[in-house]
Coordinates of C-alpha atoms in Angstrom, one line a residue:
M1 CA -56.7 -23.3 -98.5
K2 CA -55.5 -24.4 -95.1
A3 CA -54.7 -28.1 -94.6
I4 CA -52.8 -30.6 -92.5
V5 CA -49.9 -32.0 -94.5
Q6 CA -47.6 -35.0 -93.7
R7 CA -44.4 -35.2 -95.7
R8 CA -42.7 -37.9 -93.7
Y9 CA -43.3 -40.6 -91.1
G10 CA -42.9 -39.8 -87.4
S11 CA -44.7 -38.3 -84.3
P12 CA -47.5 -35.8 -84.5
D13 CA -44.7 -33.1 -84.7
V14 CA -44.2 -33.9 -88.4
L15 CA -47.7 -32.6 -89.2
E16 CA -47.8 -29.1 -90.9
F17 CA -50.6 -26.7 -90.8
T18 CA -50.1 -24.9 -94.1
D19 CA -51.6 -23.6 -97.4
I20 CA -52.2 -25.8 -100.3
D21 CA -54.2 -25.5 -103.6
Q22 CA -57.9 -25.9 -103.5
P23 CA -58.9 -29.0 -105.4
T24 CA -61.5 -29.1 -108.3
P25 CA -64.0 -31.8 -108.7
G26 CA -63.8 -34.1 -111.7
D27 CA -66.5 -36.3 -113.3
G28 CA -68.4 -38.1 -110.7
E29 CA -67.0 -36.1 -107.8
V30 CA -68.2 -33.3 -105.4
L31 CA -66.2 -30.5 -103.8
V32 CA -67.0 -30.3 -100.1
R33 CA -66.4 -27.3 -97.7
V34 CA -65.3 -29.3 -94.7
Y35 CA -66.7 -28.1 -91.4
A36 CA -65.6 -31.1 -89.3
A37 CA -63.4 -34.1 -89.5
S38 CA -62.6 -36.9 -87.1
V39 CA -59.5 -38.7 -85.9
N40 CA -59.2 -42.5 -86.2
A41 CA -56.6 -45.1 -85.2
R42 CA -56.0 -45.3 -89.0
D43 CA -54.5 -41.7 -88.9
W44 CA -52.1 -42.7 -86.2
H45 CA -51.0 -45.8 -88.2
V46 CA -50.5 -43.6 -91.3
L47 CA -48.6 -41.0 -89.3
R48 CA -46.2 -43.6 -88.0
G49 CA -46.1 -45.7 -91.1
D50 CA -47.0 -48.6 -89.0
P51 CA -47.0 -51.6 -89.3
Y52 CA -44.0 -51.5 -91.6
I53 CA -45.2 -54.4 -93.6
A54 CA -48.2 -52.2 -94.8
R55 CA -46.1 -49.5 -96.3
P56 CA -46.2 -50.6 -99.9
S57 CA -50.0 -49.6 -100.1
A58 CA -52.1 -46.9 -101.6
D59 CA -51.8 -44.4 -98.7
L60 CA -48.5 -45.5 -97.2
G61 CA -45.2 -45.4 -99.0
L62 CA -41.9 -47.2 -98.3
R63 CA -40.1 -44.1 -97.1
R64 CA -42.8 -41.4 -97.0
P65 CA -46.6 -41.2 -97.3
N66 CA -48.1 -41.4 -100.8
V67 CA -51.0 -39.2 -99.7
T68 CA -49.6 -36.1 -98.1
T69 CA -52.8 -34.4 -96.9
A70 CA -54.0 -36.2 -93.8
G71 CA -57.4 -37.3 -92.5
T72 CA -60.3 -39.5 -93.7
D73 CA -63.7 -38.8 -92.1
F74 CA -65.5 -35.5 -92.8
A75 CA -68.8 -33.6 -92.7
G76 CA -69.6 -30.4 -94.6
R77 CA -71.5 -28.7 -97.4
V78 CA -71.3 -29.3 -101.1
E79 CA -69.7 -26.3 -102.9
A80 CA -69.5 -27.7 -106.4
V81 CA -70.4 -30.8 -108.3
G82 CA -68.6 -32.5 -111.3
S83 CA -70.2 -33.6 -114.5
S84 CA -72.7 -36.5 -114.3
V85 CA -73.4 -35.8 -110.5
T86 CA -77.2 -35.9 -110.1
E87 CA -77.7 -37.2 -106.5
L88 CA -76.2 -34.3 -104.7
K89 CA -76.4 -30.5 -105.4
V90 CA -74.7 -27.4 -104.2
G91 CA -75.8 -26.5 -100.6
D92 CA -76.4 -30.1 -99.5
D93 CA -75.1 -31.1 -96.1
V94 CA -73.1 -34.2 -96.5
Y95 CA -70.7 -36.6 -94.6
G96 CA -68.5 -39.5 -95.7
E97 CA -65.0 -41.0 -95.8
A98 CA -62.3 -40.0 -98.2
P99 CA -58.5 -39.2 -98.2
R100 CA -57.4 -35.7 -97.5
A101 CA -60.1 -34.8 -95.0
F102 CA -58.0 -32.6 -92.7
A103 CA -58.4 -29.6 -95.0
E104 CA -60.9 -26.7 -95.7
Y105 CA -62.0 -28.2 -99.0
L106 CA -62.1 -31.9 -100.1
V107 CA -62.9 -33.6 -103.4
V108 CA -65.0 -36.7 -102.8
P109 CA -66.0 -39.5 -105.2
M110 CA -69.8 -40.1 -105.2
N111 CA -69.5 -43.6 -103.7
R112 CA -67.9 -42.1 -100.6
V113 CA -70.4 -39.4 -99.7
A114 CA -74.0 -39.1 -98.7
V115 CA -76.5 -36.6 -97.2
K116 CA -75.6 -36.3 -93.5
P117 CA -78.1 -37.3 -90.7
A118 CA -80.5 -34.3 -90.2
N119 CA -80.5 -34.5 -86.5
L120 CA -76.7 -34.4 -86.0
T121 CA -74.2 -31.5 -86.0
Y122 CA -71.3 -31.5 -88.3
E123 CA -69.1 -32.6 -85.5
Q124 CA -71.3 -35.6 -84.7
A125 CA -71.7 -36.6 -88.3
A126 CA -67.9 -36.5 -88.9
A127 CA -67.5 -38.9 -86.0
I128 CA -69.5 -41.6 -87.8
P129 CA -68.1 -42.8 -91.2
L130 CA -65.0 -44.9 -90.8
A131 CA -65.7 -46.2 -87.2
A132 CA -69.4 -46.8 -87.5
N133 CA -69.0 -48.4 -90.9
T134 CA -66.4 -50.7 -89.5
A135 CA -68.9 -51.6 -86.7
L136 CA -71.7 -52.1 -89.2
I137 CA -69.7 -54.3 -91.6
G138 CA -68.3 -56.3 -88.7
L139 CA -71.6 -57.1 -87.1
R140 CA -73.9 -57.3 -90.1
D141 CA -71.7 -58.7 -93.0
V142 CA -68.9 -60.5 -91.4
A143 CA -70.4 -62.0 -88.2
N144 CA -74.0 -62.1 -89.5
V145 CA -75.3 -61.2 -86.0
Q146 CA -78.8 -62.4 -85.2
P147 CA -81.3 -61.2 -82.5
G148 CA -80.7 -62.8 -79.2
Q149 CA -77.0 -63.7 -79.9
R150 CA -74.4 -63.0 -77.2
I151 CA -71.8 -60.6 -78.4
L152 CA -68.5 -59.6 -76.7
I153 CA -66.7 -56.5 -77.8
N154 CA -63.1 -56.1 -76.8
G155 CA -62.4 -52.4 -76.9
A156 CA -66.0 -51.2 -76.3
S157 CA -65.2 -47.6 -75.3
G158 CA -63.1 -46.6 -78.4
G159 CA -64.1 -45.0 -81.6
V160 CA -65.2 -48.3 -83.3
G161 CA -66.3 -50.0 -80.0
S162 CA -68.8 -47.2 -79.0
F163 CA -70.6 -47.6 -82.3
T164 CA -70.4 -51.4 -82.2
V165 CA -72.2 -51.5 -78.9
Q166 CA -75.0 -49.4 -80.1
I167 CA -75.4 -51.1 -83.5
A168 CA -75.3 -54.6 -81.9
K169 CA -78.1 -53.5 -79.5
A170 CA -80.1 -52.1 -82.5
M171 CA -79.7 -55.6 -84.1
G172 CA -81.2 -57.2 -81.0
A173 CA -78.0 -58.8 -79.6
E174 CA -77.1 -59.2 -76.0
V175 CA -74.0 -57.1 -75.6
T176 CA -71.0 -57.4 -73.3
G177 CA -68.3 -54.7 -73.5
V178 CA -64.7 -54.9 -72.3
C179 CA -63.0 -51.7 -71.2
S180 CA -61.1 -50.0 -68.4
T181 CA -62.4 -49.0 -65.0
R182 CA -62.9 -45.3 -66.0
N183 CA -65.1 -46.3 -68.9
V184 CA -67.4 -48.9 -67.4
E185 CA -70.3 -46.5 -66.8
F186 CA -69.8 -44.9 -70.3
V187 CA -70.0 -48.3 -72.0
R188 CA -73.1 -49.1 -69.9
S189 CA -74.7 -45.8 -71.0
L190 CA -74.2 -46.9 -74.7
G191 CA -76.6 -49.8 -74.0
A192 CA -74.3 -52.7 -73.0
D193 CA -76.1 -55.4 -71.0
E194 CA -72.9 -56.3 -69.2
V195 CA -69.5 -54.6 -68.9
I196 CA -66.2 -56.3 -68.0
D197 CA -63.5 -54.2 -66.4
Y198 CA -60.3 -55.7 -67.9
T199 CA -58.2 -54.4 -64.9
K200 CA -60.2 -56.7 -62.6
S201 CA -61.4 -59.6 -64.7
D202 CA -60.0 -61.5 -67.7
F203 CA -62.9 -62.1 -70.1
S204 CA -60.8 -64.9 -71.8
R205 CA -60.9 -66.9 -68.5
S206 CA -64.6 -66.4 -67.8
D207 CA -67.0 -69.3 -67.8
R208 CA -69.5 -67.3 -69.8
K209 CA -69.6 -68.1 -73.5
Y210 CA -70.4 -65.9 -76.5
D211 CA -71.7 -66.5 -80.0
V212 CA -69.6 -63.6 -81.5
L213 CA -66.4 -62.0 -80.3
L214 CA -65.3 -58.7 -82.0
D215 CA -61.6 -57.9 -81.1
L216 CA -61.0 -54.2 -81.8
V217 CA -57.7 -54.0 -79.9
G218 CA -55.3 -56.6 -81.0
N219 CA -53.8 -57.2 -77.5
R220 CA -54.7 -60.8 -77.0
S221 CA -53.5 -64.1 -78.3
L222 CA -55.6 -66.1 -80.8
T223 CA -56.0 -68.8 -78.1
A224 CA -57.3 -66.2 -75.5
L225 CA -59.7 -64.8 -78.0
R226 CA -61.1 -68.2 -79.0
R227 CA -61.5 -69.4 -75.5
P228 CA -64.8 -67.6 -74.5
L229 CA -66.5 -68.5 -77.8
V230 CA -69.1 -71.3 -78.1
R231 CA -68.0 -74.3 -80.2
R232 CA -69.3 -72.8 -83.5
G233 CA -68.9 -69.2 -82.5
T234 CA -67.4 -66.4 -84.7
L235 CA -64.2 -64.4 -83.9
V236 CA -63.9 -61.2 -85.9
L237 CA -60.5 -59.6 -86.0
S238 CA -60.2 -55.9 -86.7
G239 CA -56.6 -55.2 -85.9
G240 CA -57.1 -51.5 -86.0
G241 CA -56.3 -50.7 -82.4
L242 CA -53.4 -48.5 -81.2
F243 CA -52.0 -51.3 -79.1
S244 CA -51.0 -53.6 -82.0
G245 CA -48.5 -51.2 -83.5
G246 CA -44.8 -50.5 -83.2
S247 CA -43.5 -53.6 -85.0
F248 CA -42.8 -54.9 -88.4
F249 CA -45.9 -57.0 -88.6
G250 CA -48.3 -55.2 -86.2
P251 CA -51.7 -56.9 -86.1
V252 CA -50.8 -58.8 -89.3
G253 CA -49.1 -61.6 -87.3
L254 CA -52.5 -62.3 -85.4
I255 CA -54.4 -62.2 -88.6
V256 CA -52.0 -64.7 -90.4
R257 CA -52.2 -67.1 -87.4
A258 CA -56.0 -66.9 -87.6
K259 CA -56.1 -67.7 -91.3
L260 CA -53.8 -70.6 -90.9
S261 CA -55.9 -72.0 -88.0
A262 CA -59.3 -71.4 -89.6
P263 CA -59.5 -74.7 -91.5
F264 CA -58.7 -76.8 -88.4
V265 CA -61.1 -75.3 -85.8
S266 CA -64.9 -75.5 -85.5
Q267 CA -65.1 -71.7 -84.8
Q268 CA -65.2 -69.2 -87.6
L269 CA -62.1 -66.9 -87.6
K270 CA -62.8 -63.9 -89.8
L271 CA -60.9 -60.8 -90.7
L272 CA -62.9 -57.4 -90.7
T273 CA -62.2 -55.1 -93.7
A274 CA -64.6 -52.3 -94.1
V275 CA -65.0 -50.3 -97.3
I276 CA -67.3 -47.2 -97.2
S277 CA -70.2 -47.0 -99.6
K278 CA -73.3 -44.9 -100.2
D279 CA -75.5 -47.7 -98.9
S280 CA -73.7 -48.0 -95.6
L281 CA -73.7 -44.3 -95.1
A282 CA -77.4 -44.3 -95.8
T283 CA -78.0 -47.2 -93.2
L284 CA -75.9 -45.3 -90.7
R285 CA -77.9 -42.1 -91.3
D286 CA -81.1 -44.0 -90.8
L287 CA -79.8 -45.4 -87.5
A288 CA -78.8 -41.9 -86.3
E289 CA -82.0 -40.3 -87.4
S290 CA -84.1 -43.0 -85.6
G291 CA -82.1 -42.4 -82.3
K292 CA -80.4 -45.8 -82.4
L293 CA -76.9 -44.4 -83.1
D294 CA -75.7 -41.5 -81.0
P295 CA -72.1 -40.4 -81.8
V296 CA -70.2 -39.5 -78.7
V297 CA -67.5 -36.8 -79.1
D298 CA -64.7 -37.0 -76.5
R299 CA -63.0 -33.7 -77.4
T300 CA -62.8 -31.2 -80.3
Y301 CA -59.7 -29.5 -81.6
P302 CA -59.3 -26.7 -84.3
L303 CA -57.7 -27.8 -87.5
A304 CA -54.4 -26.1 -86.5
A305 CA -54.2 -28.2 -83.5
T306 CA -54.7 -31.6 -85.3
A307 CA -51.4 -32.8 -83.9
D308 CA -52.6 -32.4 -80.4
A309 CA -55.8 -34.3 -81.3
I310 CA -53.7 -37.3 -82.6
R311 CA -51.5 -37.1 -79.4
H312 CA -54.7 -37.4 -77.3
L313 CA -55.8 -40.4 -79.4
E314 CA -52.4 -42.2 -79.1
S315 CA -52.3 -41.6 -75.4
G316 CA -54.9 -44.4 -75.1
H317 CA -57.2 -42.2 -73.0
A318 CA -59.7 -41.1 -75.7
R319 CA -63.2 -42.1 -75.1
A320 CA -65.3 -42.6 -78.3
K321 CA -64.4 -40.1 -81.0
V322 CA -62.0 -37.1 -81.2
V323 CA -63.2 -34.5 -83.7
I324 CA -61.4 -31.6 -85.7
T325 CA -63.4 -28.4 -86.3
V326 CA -62.5 -26.8 -89.6

């Protein structure tokens, strides 16, 4: 089968479009024929091996990636099921999040896959898992957002940000998004009540106060991020943006400072870590099928041009999601 393989760290030029063996599902797994996959900031960080401090991890390796087939998000059709699988059957349209998604076929554990939203194309469904799950976990589980709360989203036009705006509105929050001039109308179209153009106004210096601030960029100091919060507000740090890379620590430095400061401030300083699950995929499917979550696809690329898709993402000009068609 065709796949995108990464054998070393570097620019998108290190990605190979090549043939590899088709996988076979084991117990509790399904084989998916992938029709679409999406690109995330995570793929950029894995490609670069950035930040360096994260290299001794499951996907990254000290000198080369541990997982050589790239990609995470996918949508497709079940081709085979392993023993003990009863929730899905051959022919089901599915979506989810699992390593090695930039390939024609993918083996997925049952806790990482679910029936895809019926009203979405494969391309739209593939845009959801990692980014929308991050938004859902950040708002619902980490920040415990309540109806009527004022939410500020730094990085509202990106992959995670575009979903965060929509999910926050679905939860009844009053949403302010921060983005560049070219994306102001786009963020407003997602449902934001207010949009701040960071090229013209510094949200950290505004007199307006917020109950929750989600930082999806990692380009501000901890002091600047805390300043617009109410006294007992909540700061949620994602650290998954493109602009926090290129160093030994990357966003880890900001996260460490937040952890060290947390016991001494009235505000809650929290780290966003999002793990995909069948339950969260089901929740996101319900939001999509009810019309409250509309994935926006900026551009699509064929599998062979995955390197170009990642170049577009790391240019910083991608709006919402970039999708690979397989």
